Tab-separated table of C-alpha atoms in Angstrom:
chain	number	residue	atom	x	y	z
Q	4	UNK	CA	157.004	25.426	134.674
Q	5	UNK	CA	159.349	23.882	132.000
Q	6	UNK	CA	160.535	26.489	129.309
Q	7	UNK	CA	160.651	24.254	126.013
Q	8	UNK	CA	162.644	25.346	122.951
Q	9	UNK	CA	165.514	27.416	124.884
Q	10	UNK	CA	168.205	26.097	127.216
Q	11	UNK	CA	168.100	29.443	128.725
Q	12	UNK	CA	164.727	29.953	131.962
Q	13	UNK	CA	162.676	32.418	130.890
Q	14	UNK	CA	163.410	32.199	127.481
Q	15	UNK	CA	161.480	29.750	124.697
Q	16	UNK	CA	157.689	29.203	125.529
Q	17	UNK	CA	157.149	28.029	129.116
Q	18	UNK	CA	154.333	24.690	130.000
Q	19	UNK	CA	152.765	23.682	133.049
Q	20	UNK	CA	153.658	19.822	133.641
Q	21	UNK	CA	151.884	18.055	136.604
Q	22	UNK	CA	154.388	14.652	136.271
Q	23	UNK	CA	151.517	13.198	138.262
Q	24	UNK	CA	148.030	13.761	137.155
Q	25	UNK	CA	146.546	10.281	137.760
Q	26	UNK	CA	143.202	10.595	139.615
Q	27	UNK	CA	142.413	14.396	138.591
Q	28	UNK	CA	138.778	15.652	137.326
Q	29	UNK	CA	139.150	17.148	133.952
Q	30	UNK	CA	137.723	20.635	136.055
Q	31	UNK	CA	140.622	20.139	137.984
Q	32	UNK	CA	142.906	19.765	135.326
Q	33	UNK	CA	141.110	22.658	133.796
Q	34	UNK	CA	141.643	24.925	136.914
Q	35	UNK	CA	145.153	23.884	137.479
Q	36	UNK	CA	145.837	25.265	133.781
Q	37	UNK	CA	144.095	27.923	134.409
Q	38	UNK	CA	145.880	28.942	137.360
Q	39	UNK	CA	149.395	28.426	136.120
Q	40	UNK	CA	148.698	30.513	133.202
Q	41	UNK	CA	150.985	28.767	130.581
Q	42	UNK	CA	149.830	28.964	126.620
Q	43	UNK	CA	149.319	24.776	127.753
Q	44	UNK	CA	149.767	22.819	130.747
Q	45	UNK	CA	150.530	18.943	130.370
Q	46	UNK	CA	149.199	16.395	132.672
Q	47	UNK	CA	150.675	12.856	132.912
Q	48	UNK	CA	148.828	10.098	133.630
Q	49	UNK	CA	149.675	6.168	133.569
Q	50	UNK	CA	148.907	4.478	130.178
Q	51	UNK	CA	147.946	0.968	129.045
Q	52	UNK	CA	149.031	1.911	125.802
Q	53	UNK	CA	152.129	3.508	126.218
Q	54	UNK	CA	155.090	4.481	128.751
Q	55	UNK	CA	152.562	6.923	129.827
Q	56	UNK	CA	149.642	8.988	129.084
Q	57	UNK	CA	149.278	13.014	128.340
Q	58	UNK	CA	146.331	15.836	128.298
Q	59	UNK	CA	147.198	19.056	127.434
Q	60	UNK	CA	145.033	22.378	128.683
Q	61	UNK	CA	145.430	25.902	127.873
Q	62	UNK	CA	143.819	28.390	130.308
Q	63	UNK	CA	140.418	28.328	128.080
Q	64	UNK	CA	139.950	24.736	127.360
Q	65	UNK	CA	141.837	20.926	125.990
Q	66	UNK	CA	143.680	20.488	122.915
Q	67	UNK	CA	144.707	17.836	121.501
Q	68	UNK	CA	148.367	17.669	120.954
Q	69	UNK	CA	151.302	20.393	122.012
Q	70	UNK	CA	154.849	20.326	121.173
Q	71	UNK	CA	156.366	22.470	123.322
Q	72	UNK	CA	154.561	21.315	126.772
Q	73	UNK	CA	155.562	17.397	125.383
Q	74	UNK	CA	159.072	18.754	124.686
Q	75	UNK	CA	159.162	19.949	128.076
Q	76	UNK	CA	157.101	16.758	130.278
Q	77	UNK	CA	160.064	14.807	128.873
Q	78	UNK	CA	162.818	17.221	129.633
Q	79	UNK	CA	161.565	17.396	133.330
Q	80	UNK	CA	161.385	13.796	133.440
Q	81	UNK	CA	164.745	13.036	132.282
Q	82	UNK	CA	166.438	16.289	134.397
Q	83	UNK	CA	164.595	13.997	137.332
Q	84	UNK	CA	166.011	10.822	136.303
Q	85	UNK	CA	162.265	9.588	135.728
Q	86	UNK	CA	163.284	8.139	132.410
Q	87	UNK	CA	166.399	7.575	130.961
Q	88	UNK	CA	167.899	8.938	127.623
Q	89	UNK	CA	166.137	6.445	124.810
Q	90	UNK	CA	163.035	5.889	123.193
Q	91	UNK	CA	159.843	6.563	125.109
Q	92	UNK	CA	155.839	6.215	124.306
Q	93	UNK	CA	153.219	8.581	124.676
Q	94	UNK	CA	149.598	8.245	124.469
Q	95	UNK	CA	148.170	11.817	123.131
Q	96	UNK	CA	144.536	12.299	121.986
Q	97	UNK	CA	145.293	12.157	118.241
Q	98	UNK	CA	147.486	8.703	119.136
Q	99	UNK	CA	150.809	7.167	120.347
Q	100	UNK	CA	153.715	8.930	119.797
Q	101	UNK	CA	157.166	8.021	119.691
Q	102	UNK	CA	159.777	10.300	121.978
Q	103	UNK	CA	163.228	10.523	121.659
Q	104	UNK	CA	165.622	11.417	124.410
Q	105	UNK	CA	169.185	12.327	123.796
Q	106	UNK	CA	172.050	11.867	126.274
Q	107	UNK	CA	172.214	15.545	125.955
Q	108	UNK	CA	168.798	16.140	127.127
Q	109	UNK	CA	167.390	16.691	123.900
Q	110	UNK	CA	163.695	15.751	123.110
Q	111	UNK	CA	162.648	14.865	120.156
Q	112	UNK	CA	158.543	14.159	119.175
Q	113	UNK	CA	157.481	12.188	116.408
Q	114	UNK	CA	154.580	13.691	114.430
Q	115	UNK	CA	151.393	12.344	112.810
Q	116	UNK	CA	151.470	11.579	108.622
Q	117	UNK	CA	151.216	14.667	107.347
Q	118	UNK	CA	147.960	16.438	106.120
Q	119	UNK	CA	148.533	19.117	103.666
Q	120	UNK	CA	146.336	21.059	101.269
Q	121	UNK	CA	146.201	24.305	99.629
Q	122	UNK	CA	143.310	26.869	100.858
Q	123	UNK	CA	141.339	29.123	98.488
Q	124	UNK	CA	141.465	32.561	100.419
Q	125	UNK	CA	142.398	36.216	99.067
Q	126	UNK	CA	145.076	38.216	100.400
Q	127	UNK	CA	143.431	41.468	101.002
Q	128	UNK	CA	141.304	39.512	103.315
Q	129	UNK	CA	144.495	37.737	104.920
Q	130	UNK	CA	146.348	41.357	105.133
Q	131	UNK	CA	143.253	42.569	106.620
Q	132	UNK	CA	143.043	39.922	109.533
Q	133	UNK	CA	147.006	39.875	110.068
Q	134	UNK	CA	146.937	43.427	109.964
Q	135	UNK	CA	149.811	42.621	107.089
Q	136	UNK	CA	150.337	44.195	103.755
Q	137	UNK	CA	148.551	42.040	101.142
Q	138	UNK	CA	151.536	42.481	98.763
Q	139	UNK	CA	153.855	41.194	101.179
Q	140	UNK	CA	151.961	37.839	101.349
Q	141	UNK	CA	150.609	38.053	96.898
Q	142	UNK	CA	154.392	38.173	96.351
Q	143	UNK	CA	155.975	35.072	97.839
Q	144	UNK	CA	152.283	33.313	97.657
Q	145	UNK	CA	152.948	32.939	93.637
Q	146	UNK	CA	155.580	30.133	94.814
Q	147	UNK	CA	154.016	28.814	98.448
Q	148	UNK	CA	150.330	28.447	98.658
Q	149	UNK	CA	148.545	29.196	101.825
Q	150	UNK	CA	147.628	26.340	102.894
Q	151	UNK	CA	146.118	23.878	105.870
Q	152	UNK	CA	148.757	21.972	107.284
Q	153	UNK	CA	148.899	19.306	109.891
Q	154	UNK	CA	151.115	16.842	111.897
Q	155	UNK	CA	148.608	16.177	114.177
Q	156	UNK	CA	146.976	19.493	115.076
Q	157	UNK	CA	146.061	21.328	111.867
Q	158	UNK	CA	147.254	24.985	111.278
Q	159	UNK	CA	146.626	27.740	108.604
Q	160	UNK	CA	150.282	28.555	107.299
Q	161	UNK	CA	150.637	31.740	105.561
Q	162	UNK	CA	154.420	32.674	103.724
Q	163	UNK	CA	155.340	36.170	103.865
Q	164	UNK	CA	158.431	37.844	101.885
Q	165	UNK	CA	160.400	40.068	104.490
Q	166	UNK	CA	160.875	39.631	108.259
Q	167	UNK	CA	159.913	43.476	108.295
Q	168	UNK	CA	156.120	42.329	107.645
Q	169	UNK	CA	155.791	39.743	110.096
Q	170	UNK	CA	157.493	41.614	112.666
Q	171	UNK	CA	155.347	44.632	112.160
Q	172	UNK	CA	152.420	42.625	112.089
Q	173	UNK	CA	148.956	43.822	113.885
Q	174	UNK	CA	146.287	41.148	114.143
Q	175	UNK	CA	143.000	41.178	114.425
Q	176	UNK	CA	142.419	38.568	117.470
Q	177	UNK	CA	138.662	38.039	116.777
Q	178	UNK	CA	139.107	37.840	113.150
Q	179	UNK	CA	141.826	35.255	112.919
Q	180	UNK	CA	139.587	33.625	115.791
Q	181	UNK	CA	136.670	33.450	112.891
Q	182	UNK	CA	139.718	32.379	110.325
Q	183	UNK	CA	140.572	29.599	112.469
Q	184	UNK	CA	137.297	28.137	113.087
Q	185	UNK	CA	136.080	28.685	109.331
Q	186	UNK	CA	139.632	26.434	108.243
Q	187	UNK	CA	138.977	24.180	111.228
Q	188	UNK	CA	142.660	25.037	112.663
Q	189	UNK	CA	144.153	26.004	115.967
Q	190	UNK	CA	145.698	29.015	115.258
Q	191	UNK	CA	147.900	30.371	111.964
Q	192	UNK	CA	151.187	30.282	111.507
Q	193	UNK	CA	152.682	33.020	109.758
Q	194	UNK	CA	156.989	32.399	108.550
Q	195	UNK	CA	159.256	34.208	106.510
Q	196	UNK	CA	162.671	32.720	105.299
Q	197	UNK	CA	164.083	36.275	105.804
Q	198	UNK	CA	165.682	35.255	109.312
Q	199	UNK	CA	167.472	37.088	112.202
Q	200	UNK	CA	170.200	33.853	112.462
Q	201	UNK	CA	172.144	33.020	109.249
Q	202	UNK	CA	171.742	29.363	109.906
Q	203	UNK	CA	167.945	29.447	110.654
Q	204	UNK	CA	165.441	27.994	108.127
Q	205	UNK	CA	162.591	30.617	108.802
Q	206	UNK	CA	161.080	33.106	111.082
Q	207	UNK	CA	157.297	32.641	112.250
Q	208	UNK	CA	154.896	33.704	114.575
Q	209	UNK	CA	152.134	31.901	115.639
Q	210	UNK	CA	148.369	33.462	116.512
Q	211	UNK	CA	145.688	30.858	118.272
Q	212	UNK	CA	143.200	33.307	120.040
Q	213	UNK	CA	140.470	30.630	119.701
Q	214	UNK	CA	142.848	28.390	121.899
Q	215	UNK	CA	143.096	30.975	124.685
Q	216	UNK	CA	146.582	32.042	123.524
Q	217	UNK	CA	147.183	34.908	121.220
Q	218	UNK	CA	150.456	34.553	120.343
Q	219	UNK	CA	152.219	31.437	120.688
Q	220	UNK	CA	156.194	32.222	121.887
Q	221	UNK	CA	157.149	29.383	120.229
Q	222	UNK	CA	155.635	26.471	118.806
Q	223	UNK	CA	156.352	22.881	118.082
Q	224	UNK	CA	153.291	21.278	116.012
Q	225	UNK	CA	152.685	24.240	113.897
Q	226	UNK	CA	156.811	23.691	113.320
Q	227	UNK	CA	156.077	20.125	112.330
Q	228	UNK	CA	153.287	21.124	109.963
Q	229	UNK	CA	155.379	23.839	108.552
Q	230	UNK	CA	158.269	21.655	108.037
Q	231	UNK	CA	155.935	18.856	106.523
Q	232	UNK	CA	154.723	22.308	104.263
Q	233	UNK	CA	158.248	23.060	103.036
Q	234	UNK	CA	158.521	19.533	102.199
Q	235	UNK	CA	155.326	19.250	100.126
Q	236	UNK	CA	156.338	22.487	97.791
Q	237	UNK	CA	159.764	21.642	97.451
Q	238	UNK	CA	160.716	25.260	99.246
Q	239	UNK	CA	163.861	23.741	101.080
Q	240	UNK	CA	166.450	21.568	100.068
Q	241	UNK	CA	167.391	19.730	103.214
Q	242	UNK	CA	165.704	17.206	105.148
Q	243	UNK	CA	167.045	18.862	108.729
Q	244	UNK	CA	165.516	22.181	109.262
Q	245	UNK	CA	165.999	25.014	112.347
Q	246	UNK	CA	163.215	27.242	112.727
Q	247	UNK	CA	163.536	30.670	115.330
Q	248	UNK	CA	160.518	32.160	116.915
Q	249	UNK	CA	159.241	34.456	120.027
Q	250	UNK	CA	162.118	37.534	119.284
Q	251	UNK	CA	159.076	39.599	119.107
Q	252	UNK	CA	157.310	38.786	123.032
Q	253	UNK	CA	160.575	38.922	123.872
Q	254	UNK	CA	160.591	34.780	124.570
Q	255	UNK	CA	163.027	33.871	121.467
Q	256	UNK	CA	163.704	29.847	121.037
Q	257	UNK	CA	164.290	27.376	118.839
Q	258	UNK	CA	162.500	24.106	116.760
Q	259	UNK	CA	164.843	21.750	114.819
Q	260	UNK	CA	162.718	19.924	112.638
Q	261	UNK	CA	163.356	16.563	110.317
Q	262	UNK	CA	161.675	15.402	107.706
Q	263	UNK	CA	162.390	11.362	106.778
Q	264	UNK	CA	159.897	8.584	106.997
Q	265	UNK	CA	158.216	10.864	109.716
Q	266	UNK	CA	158.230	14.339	110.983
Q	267	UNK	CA	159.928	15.003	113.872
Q	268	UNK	CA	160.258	18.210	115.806
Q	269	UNK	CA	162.881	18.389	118.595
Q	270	UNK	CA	164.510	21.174	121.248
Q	271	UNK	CA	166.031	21.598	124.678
Q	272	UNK	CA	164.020	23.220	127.669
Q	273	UNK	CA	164.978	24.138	131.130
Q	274	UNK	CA	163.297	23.965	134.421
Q	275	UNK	CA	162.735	27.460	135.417
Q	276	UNK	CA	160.015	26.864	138.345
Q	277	UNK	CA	159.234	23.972	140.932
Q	278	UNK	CA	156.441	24.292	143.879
Q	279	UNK	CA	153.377	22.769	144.932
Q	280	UNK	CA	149.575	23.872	144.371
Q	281	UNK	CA	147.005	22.530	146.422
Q	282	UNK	CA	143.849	21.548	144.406
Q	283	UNK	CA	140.296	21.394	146.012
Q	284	UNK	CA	138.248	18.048	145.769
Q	285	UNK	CA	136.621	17.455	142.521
Q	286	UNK	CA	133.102	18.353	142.825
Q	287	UNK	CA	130.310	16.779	140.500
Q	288	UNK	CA	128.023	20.233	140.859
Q	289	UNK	CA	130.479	22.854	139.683
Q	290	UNK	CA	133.924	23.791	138.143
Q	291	UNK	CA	136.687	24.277	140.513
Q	292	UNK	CA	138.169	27.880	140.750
Q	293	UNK	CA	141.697	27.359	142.696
């Protein structure tokens, strides 16, 4: 278990990383994740196409991309002198991706061209399914749309006025569930530029029942496709950006973000747990329960 975004264990948002998946089932992949219990569990795997080769599983099911289990397959790596500070390939279901490592230990992940559009939705129906006062949301929406935004894993992003609001926030799990899957997102992403650190961009909080994880600690593609947001409505006047989330499980961290040719989301992480799990053999009849 690598906590990403933090260079503090238990802190950030933690991810399973098997550094050695080759020759697992997808059930067994599936069970492993499972078992762990991370938001997303990464499994690497040797690549043609790249330095190596990722899948990513929450405990419900695969997704396609996820920052924070990336951030943290690379950190392991280079804490384990598997890989050396530099640039680094990985193949991902939505395509290769470029990864920086700094001497530091710093990872960096470059994101997909970003896909942005505004969303036609009312905010008595948003308050109602964030459990959020519609004003709050009405107020700074006359400047920032909600909108659809993606870097590689679309999310709904939703601007709110005070921290207050999003902080007080009581969502409707099944609702946003039916939000997410009517937008064709993972999850939404809900910010504020009202922030607990003076040099922080925003605040957010991230809800992806539909993904098996109600609320994301923190989050490093919905950063990307809020950063790539910003950018596309002129809200920020900097191209480096520092976003804080998870103060309110308790699991506060941090996403640097910069926009230039490409997105790119970066962070430290931490080993905070090592061991072994023994998996079953793969069998072709039924899933594996370990």
């Amino acid at each position: 278990l690598v906590d990403a975004f933090t260079d503090e264990p238990l802190r950030g948002n933690a991810a399973g990383v098997v550094p050695d998946a080759a020759g697992l089932t997808d059930e067994q992949m599936q069970s492993i994740a499972r078992e762990l219990g991370a938001s997303e569990t990464a499994f690497l795997r040797p690549s043609e196409e790249a330095d190596r080769r990722v899948r990513y599983f929450t405990p419900e099911t695969e997704v396609d991309l996820c920052g924070h289990a990336t951030i943290g397959s690379h950190a392991l790596l280079y804490a384990d002198s598997t890989l050396e500070a530099g640039t680094h390939t990985l193949a991902t279901n939505v395509g290769v991706l470029e990864i920086e490592v700094e001497s530091g230990g710093r990872v960096w992940m470059t994101q997909d061209d970003p896909e942005i559009r505004e969303v036609e939705i009312g905010y008595d129906r948003l308050g109602s399914v964030l459990g959020i006062d519609p004003e709050a949301m009405r107020d700074v929406g006359a400047d920032l749309p909600v909108a659809h935004a993606s870097t590689g894993l679309p999310f709904l992003v939703v601007p709110v006025n005070f921290l207050e609001h999003v902080g007080n926030a009581d969502p409707d799990m099944r609702a946003i569930e039916e939000l997410s899957d009517e937008f064709g997102v993972a999850g939404v992403y809900v910010f504020t530029f009202d922030t607990l650190d003076a040099e922080s961009t925003l605040h957010a909080r991230m809800f992806a029942p539909g993904a098996g994880v109600p609320e994301d600690p923190v989050t490093g593609t919905a950063s990307g496709a809020a950063g790539a947001y910003l950018d596309r409505f002129g809200a920020v006047d900097t191209d480096a950006m520092r976003f804080e989330q998870g103060h309110f499980l308790d699991r506060d961290g941090t996403v640097h973000v910069e926009i230039g040719e490409r997105v790119r989301v970066g962070g430290d992480a931490v080993v905070s747990f090592e061991g072994r799990l023994l998996v079953p053999a793969a069998s072709e009849d039924e899933i594996l329960e370990i």
